[in-house]
XYZ file of C-alpha atoms in Angstrom:
369
model
C -20.890 -76.475 -11.682
C -18.102 -75.075 -9.481
C -14.905 -76.864 -8.585
C -14.612 -77.584 -4.856
C -11.556 -78.924 -3.082
C -11.297 -82.689 -2.995
C -9.316 -84.425 -0.271
C -5.732 -84.768 -1.462
C -3.176 -87.217 -0.081
C 0.389 -86.201 -0.861
C 2.641 -89.006 -2.041
C 5.363 -89.785 0.468
C 7.777 -90.827 -2.244
C 7.843 -91.037 -6.009
C 6.835 -94.465 -7.335
C 8.607 -96.597 -9.878
C 6.946 -96.344 -13.279
C 7.383 -98.712 -16.193
C 9.018 -97.114 -19.224
C 7.047 -96.065 -22.301
C 8.463 -97.668 -25.402
C 9.305 -95.351 -28.266
C 6.690 -95.279 -30.980
C 6.646 -92.622 -33.663
C 8.288 -90.014 -31.451
C 6.060 -90.857 -28.508
C 5.319 -94.227 -27.026
C 2.767 -96.962 -26.702
C 1.429 -98.274 -23.451
C 0.225 -101.839 -23.621
C -1.020 -104.009 -20.774
C -1.248 -107.749 -20.174
C 2.448 -108.542 -20.617
C 4.250 -111.822 -20.068
C 3.758 -111.760 -16.307
C 0.072 -110.803 -16.452
C -2.575 -113.213 -15.148
C -3.552 -115.908 -17.656
C -6.434 -114.921 -19.887
C -9.689 -115.842 -18.254
C -8.218 -116.089 -14.751
C -10.758 -113.596 -13.423
C -12.901 -113.034 -16.477
C -14.603 -114.646 -19.409
C -11.536 -115.086 -21.599
C -13.184 -112.936 -24.280
C -10.516 -110.290 -24.772
C -11.633 -106.717 -25.532
C -8.815 -104.665 -27.044
C -9.145 -100.886 -26.733
C -6.873 -98.369 -28.433
C -6.224 -94.721 -27.665
C -3.749 -92.031 -28.714
C -2.794 -88.512 -27.821
C -1.174 -86.415 -25.143
C 2.167 -87.398 -23.633
C 1.243 -85.309 -20.573
C -0.958 -88.000 -18.923
C 0.959 -91.009 -20.266
C 2.486 -92.063 -16.902
C -0.952 -91.972 -15.282
C -2.649 -93.777 -18.162
C 0.010 -96.453 -17.982
C -0.669 -97.120 -14.307
C -4.445 -96.951 -14.720
C -4.631 -99.330 -17.654
C -2.090 -101.779 -16.295
C -3.724 -101.881 -12.855
C -7.204 -102.265 -14.315
C -6.078 -105.208 -16.450
C -4.223 -106.940 -13.626
C -6.534 -106.275 -10.704
C -10.008 -105.566 -12.085
C -10.602 -107.227 -15.453
C -7.877 -109.174 -17.288
C -10.178 -109.487 -20.309
C -9.824 -105.731 -21.049
C -6.574 -104.612 -22.683
C -5.943 -100.918 -23.341
C -3.080 -99.716 -25.522
C -2.292 -96.007 -25.612
C 0.009 -94.277 -28.093
C 1.761 -91.352 -26.403
C 2.186 -89.339 -29.608
C 1.092 -85.838 -28.588
C -2.309 -84.191 -28.511
C -2.250 -83.062 -32.127
C -1.498 -86.492 -33.542
C -3.937 -88.129 -31.151
C -6.776 -85.845 -32.194
C -6.043 -86.614 -35.842
C -6.385 -90.332 -35.116
C -9.580 -89.688 -33.168
C -11.081 -87.696 -36.048
C -9.981 -90.373 -38.527
C -11.629 -93.073 -36.412
C -8.482 -95.184 -36.079
C -8.645 -95.307 -32.265
C -11.386 -95.831 -29.686
C -10.509 -92.619 -27.825
C -8.185 -89.645 -28.049
C -6.572 -87.556 -25.312
C -5.577 -83.901 -25.248
C -4.857 -81.001 -22.909
C -6.492 -78.687 -25.453
C -10.252 -78.984 -25.917
C -11.850 -79.037 -29.343
C -13.772 -75.781 -29.846
C -16.077 -74.419 -32.521
C -13.360 -72.041 -33.733
C -10.904 -74.841 -34.521
C -10.354 -76.516 -37.876
C -10.447 -79.838 -36.009
C -14.096 -79.295 -35.125
C -14.875 -78.677 -38.788
C -12.938 -81.800 -39.761
C -14.768 -83.903 -37.192
C -18.168 -82.699 -38.352
C -17.266 -83.474 -41.947
C -16.240 -87.017 -40.970
C -18.985 -87.952 -38.498
C -22.778 -87.521 -38.275
C -22.605 -86.468 -34.614
C -20.712 -84.068 -32.369
C -17.508 -85.080 -30.566
C -17.692 -85.835 -26.856
C -14.858 -84.504 -24.710
C -14.735 -85.148 -20.996
C -12.062 -84.182 -18.476
C -10.293 -87.184 -16.990
C -7.694 -85.553 -14.719
C -6.021 -82.262 -13.939
C -2.371 -81.488 -14.405
C 0.113 -78.669 -14.381
C 3.150 -77.561 -16.339
C 6.524 -76.852 -14.762
C 9.549 -74.795 -15.683
C 12.153 -77.563 -15.408
C 15.850 -76.886 -15.689
C 19.465 -78.039 -15.750
C 21.449 -75.381 -13.966
C 24.760 -76.286 -12.288
C 24.784 -75.465 -8.585
C 21.019 -75.040 -8.329
C 19.153 -77.990 -6.871
C 15.584 -79.194 -6.935
C 12.999 -76.534 -6.002
C 15.664 -73.910 -5.295
C 15.138 -71.705 -8.342
C 12.366 -69.081 -8.201
C 11.130 -67.374 -11.364
C 9.182 -64.140 -11.301
C 7.116 -63.116 -14.297
C 9.691 -60.770 -15.731
C 12.251 -63.571 -15.666
C 10.246 -66.353 -17.279
C 8.601 -64.070 -19.808
C 12.075 -62.891 -20.802
C 13.294 -66.449 -21.208
C 10.474 -67.613 -23.490
C 10.549 -64.458 -25.633
C 14.331 -64.559 -25.989
C 14.842 -61.191 -24.274
C 16.894 -62.800 -21.484
C 19.704 -65.006 -22.760
C 22.157 -65.620 -19.899
C 21.759 -66.920 -16.345
C 23.885 -64.073 -14.977
C 21.208 -61.533 -15.989
C 20.338 -59.374 -12.952
C 16.643 -60.232 -13.343
C 17.195 -63.534 -11.534
C 18.939 -62.087 -8.468
C 16.017 -60.455 -6.639
C 13.960 -63.629 -6.313
C 17.072 -65.765 -5.680
C 19.382 -63.845 -3.339
C 21.208 -66.993 -2.177
C 22.087 -68.281 -5.642
C 25.340 -67.392 -7.377
C 24.220 -67.623 -11.000
C 26.829 -68.747 -13.532
C 27.834 -66.917 -16.691
C 26.022 -69.480 -18.820
C 23.842 -69.144 -21.890
C 20.190 -70.065 -21.481
C 18.945 -72.807 -23.786
C 15.168 -72.705 -24.031
C 13.654 -76.152 -24.791
C 10.133 -76.454 -26.178
C 7.907 -78.958 -27.909
C 8.371 -79.492 -31.640
C 5.141 -81.461 -32.113
C 1.497 -80.516 -31.731
C 0.963 -80.654 -28.000
C -1.708 -80.012 -25.395
C 1.110 -79.308 -22.947
C 2.142 -76.475 -25.242
C -1.449 -75.244 -25.333
C -1.676 -75.086 -21.524
C 1.719 -73.406 -21.304
C 1.302 -70.747 -23.996
C -2.250 -70.020 -22.873
C -0.644 -68.796 -19.651
C 2.285 -67.075 -21.384
C -0.034 -65.243 -23.792
C -2.022 -63.954 -20.816
C 0.843 -62.686 -18.649
C 3.763 -61.834 -20.991
C 3.516 -58.525 -22.864
C 6.324 -59.474 -25.259
C 4.720 -62.725 -26.385
C 3.620 -62.501 -30.031
C 3.251 -66.168 -31.069
C -0.323 -66.526 -29.845
C -1.973 -69.663 -28.455
C -2.210 -73.131 -29.946
C -0.982 -76.675 -29.707
C 1.870 -75.563 -31.974
C 3.362 -72.064 -32.150
C 6.285 -70.359 -33.888
C 8.753 -70.106 -31.025
C 10.936 -66.984 -31.114
C 13.857 -68.841 -29.527
C 15.038 -72.270 -28.433
C 15.363 -75.890 -29.511
C 12.532 -78.369 -30.001
C 11.882 -81.852 -28.664
C 9.269 -84.466 -29.534
C 6.911 -85.106 -26.641
C 7.632 -84.589 -22.953
C 10.345 -87.179 -23.508
C 12.122 -85.042 -26.104
C 11.914 -81.862 -24.039
C 13.218 -83.711 -20.988
C 16.156 -85.024 -23.016
C 16.938 -81.533 -24.302
C 16.988 -80.199 -20.741
C 19.084 -83.028 -19.335
C 21.643 -82.950 -22.147
C 22.346 -79.202 -22.092
C 23.733 -77.318 -19.088
C 21.894 -74.035 -18.760
C 18.744 -75.470 -20.344
C 15.222 -74.753 -19.155
C 11.941 -75.862 -20.680
C 8.349 -76.781 -19.891
C 7.144 -80.245 -18.930
C 4.190 -81.940 -17.372
C 5.165 -81.645 -13.716
C 4.333 -85.299 -13.124
C 6.754 -86.243 -15.899
C 9.469 -83.949 -14.511
C 9.075 -85.204 -10.935
C 8.963 -88.881 -11.846
C 12.178 -88.429 -13.822
C 13.969 -86.356 -11.126
C 14.223 -83.183 -13.208
C 14.263 -80.068 -10.985
C 11.372 -77.611 -11.374
C 11.225 -73.945 -10.393
C 8.904 -72.108 -8.054
C 6.783 -69.780 -10.202
C 5.273 -66.404 -9.342
C 1.472 -66.434 -9.464
C -1.138 -63.745 -10.037
C -1.009 -62.743 -6.362
C 2.770 -62.320 -6.416
C 3.532 -65.489 -4.463
C 6.115 -68.047 -5.524
C 4.425 -71.437 -5.706
C 5.854 -74.925 -5.842
C 4.371 -76.984 -8.676
C 2.642 -79.430 -6.335
C -0.690 -81.092 -7.176
C -2.265 -79.411 -4.149
C -1.219 -75.956 -5.370
C -2.421 -76.876 -8.848
C -5.807 -77.898 -7.474
C -6.064 -74.460 -5.848
C -6.114 -72.972 -9.346
C -9.409 -74.741 -10.065
C -11.273 -73.672 -6.949
C -14.390 -71.647 -7.698
C -14.076 -72.024 -11.472
C -17.274 -72.471 -13.458
C -17.116 -75.550 -15.675
C -19.007 -74.962 -18.958
C -21.445 -77.449 -20.466
C -18.831 -78.694 -22.933
C -16.275 -79.092 -20.100
C -13.807 -76.827 -21.973
C -12.523 -75.059 -18.852
C -9.386 -72.955 -19.328
C -7.573 -71.261 -16.429
C -4.794 -69.167 -18.008
C -3.915 -67.146 -14.880
C -5.760 -68.258 -11.715
C -6.344 -65.573 -9.112
C -5.988 -67.588 -5.900
C -3.198 -66.613 -3.529
C -2.137 -70.243 -3.147
C -2.667 -71.272 -6.772
C 0.096 -72.626 -8.941
C -0.373 -70.572 -12.131
C 0.146 -72.986 -15.075
C -2.680 -75.501 -14.838
C -4.976 -77.337 -17.235
C -7.267 -80.294 -17.611
C -6.707 -83.422 -19.650
C -9.671 -84.429 -21.791
C -10.449 -87.758 -23.373
C -12.397 -87.683 -26.626
C -14.957 -90.428 -27.161
C -17.585 -91.005 -29.836
C -21.317 -90.525 -29.586
C -21.760 -93.929 -31.209
C -19.724 -97.154 -31.146
C -20.331 -100.076 -33.472
C -19.465 -102.557 -30.738
C -21.403 -102.481 -27.490
C -18.716 -104.698 -25.976
C -15.997 -102.150 -26.800
C -17.963 -99.239 -25.378
C -18.940 -101.015 -22.174
C -15.315 -102.044 -21.631
C -14.073 -98.510 -22.285
C -16.707 -97.029 -20.017
C -15.757 -99.477 -17.291
C -12.112 -98.426 -17.490
C -12.895 -94.715 -17.293
C -15.452 -95.046 -14.497
C -12.940 -97.045 -12.487
C -10.227 -94.441 -13.199
C -12.528 -91.684 -11.930
C -13.430 -93.655 -8.804
C -11.570 -94.155 -5.504
C -9.012 -96.687 -6.783
C -8.189 -94.607 -9.838
C -8.010 -91.444 -7.717
C -5.447 -93.072 -5.446
C -3.164 -93.663 -8.427
C -3.866 -90.150 -9.737
C -2.647 -88.661 -6.461
C 0.297 -91.039 -6.230
C 1.523 -89.977 -9.660
C 1.161 -86.258 -8.835
C -1.860 -85.492 -11.017
C -5.033 -83.817 -9.758
C -8.206 -85.923 -9.257
C -11.525 -84.489 -10.386
C -14.135 -83.516 -7.779
C -17.128 -85.765 -7.221
C -19.636 -83.268 -8.652
C -17.776 -83.178 -11.960
C -17.479 -86.966 -12.070
C -21.266 -87.191 -11.675
C -21.689 -84.978 -14.731
C -19.283 -87.140 -16.702
C -21.233 -90.309 -15.845
C -24.369 -88.609 -17.155
C -22.568 -88.010 -20.471
C -21.578 -91.674 -20.625
C -25.274 -92.520 -20.447
C -25.860 -90.677 -23.746
C -23.436 -92.834 -25.777
C -25.049 -95.350 -28.117
C -23.436 -98.679 -28.981
C -24.240 -101.877 -30.832
């Protein structure tokens, strides 16, 4: 199928989001807290507990989805999600210790994870996209406010490869004639854990930066910089160091008021990292049968260039029919109109209706009970 544009409603203001408690370097999202409706208020009182783990990238959206579903749709379904990074989440998925995993990097035949899954299970993994997202260059640069910094490809490639080390380098001046850059060392901040955000980011960097030699993966050997655990750790590294710049899920950066740069795209245009510009990167892209769509350098004139999907990994078979039906209900709701409204509000990219129809067909193949 081909991605088509879906109606997008820009959020007028950034919403308040409940914090994610620290848990093993990431966090855990749990619903049905002290002020939740009493058990059985709108349901049977037979609680179904669902667990997931993985990417920090979609954690703010998952938090809102799962909390809203529990409070407003079915209080008998409780979803907890460990925001531990894609790599750790996929390990838990393969080990069968969670009901679903989440990652911005799909499992492919060439990966060791696919081999590990096949050794552990008598069926193939199921991975379905659940939302789209994009990665920002977010920074802490005195005198430069939100959305004022523009980065051309020479500039950001030089930063990540370590070839450009100070903000007074002339490379920044052409795209930013109104900024008086300080004589300040650049501190590059990157992920230290296995991360789908890293995969999306370096997939783009590997495509456009001639000096990049670390390849593509959820973890790479960075030539320069300091590491942080999860989006949370990278954000902290940026906020605590003047002159720092790093990569974050844009939704995470925006919701935490961390400035993000305009980035030069394939057509030579400087694009704001808005969800609408990110959705432009997916227009006309062919989605393969296994849903493993990668867009390392979209060609559209209005496309933000660092974009990826978030996949959830489910099993072909579940021992409990009750667990699977509850999980399916959550995901179908999240992919529907009410879930889409929250997706847009939190600055992620909803999936088009045609793709959602394909996902529902995959749900029909899962066996349970």
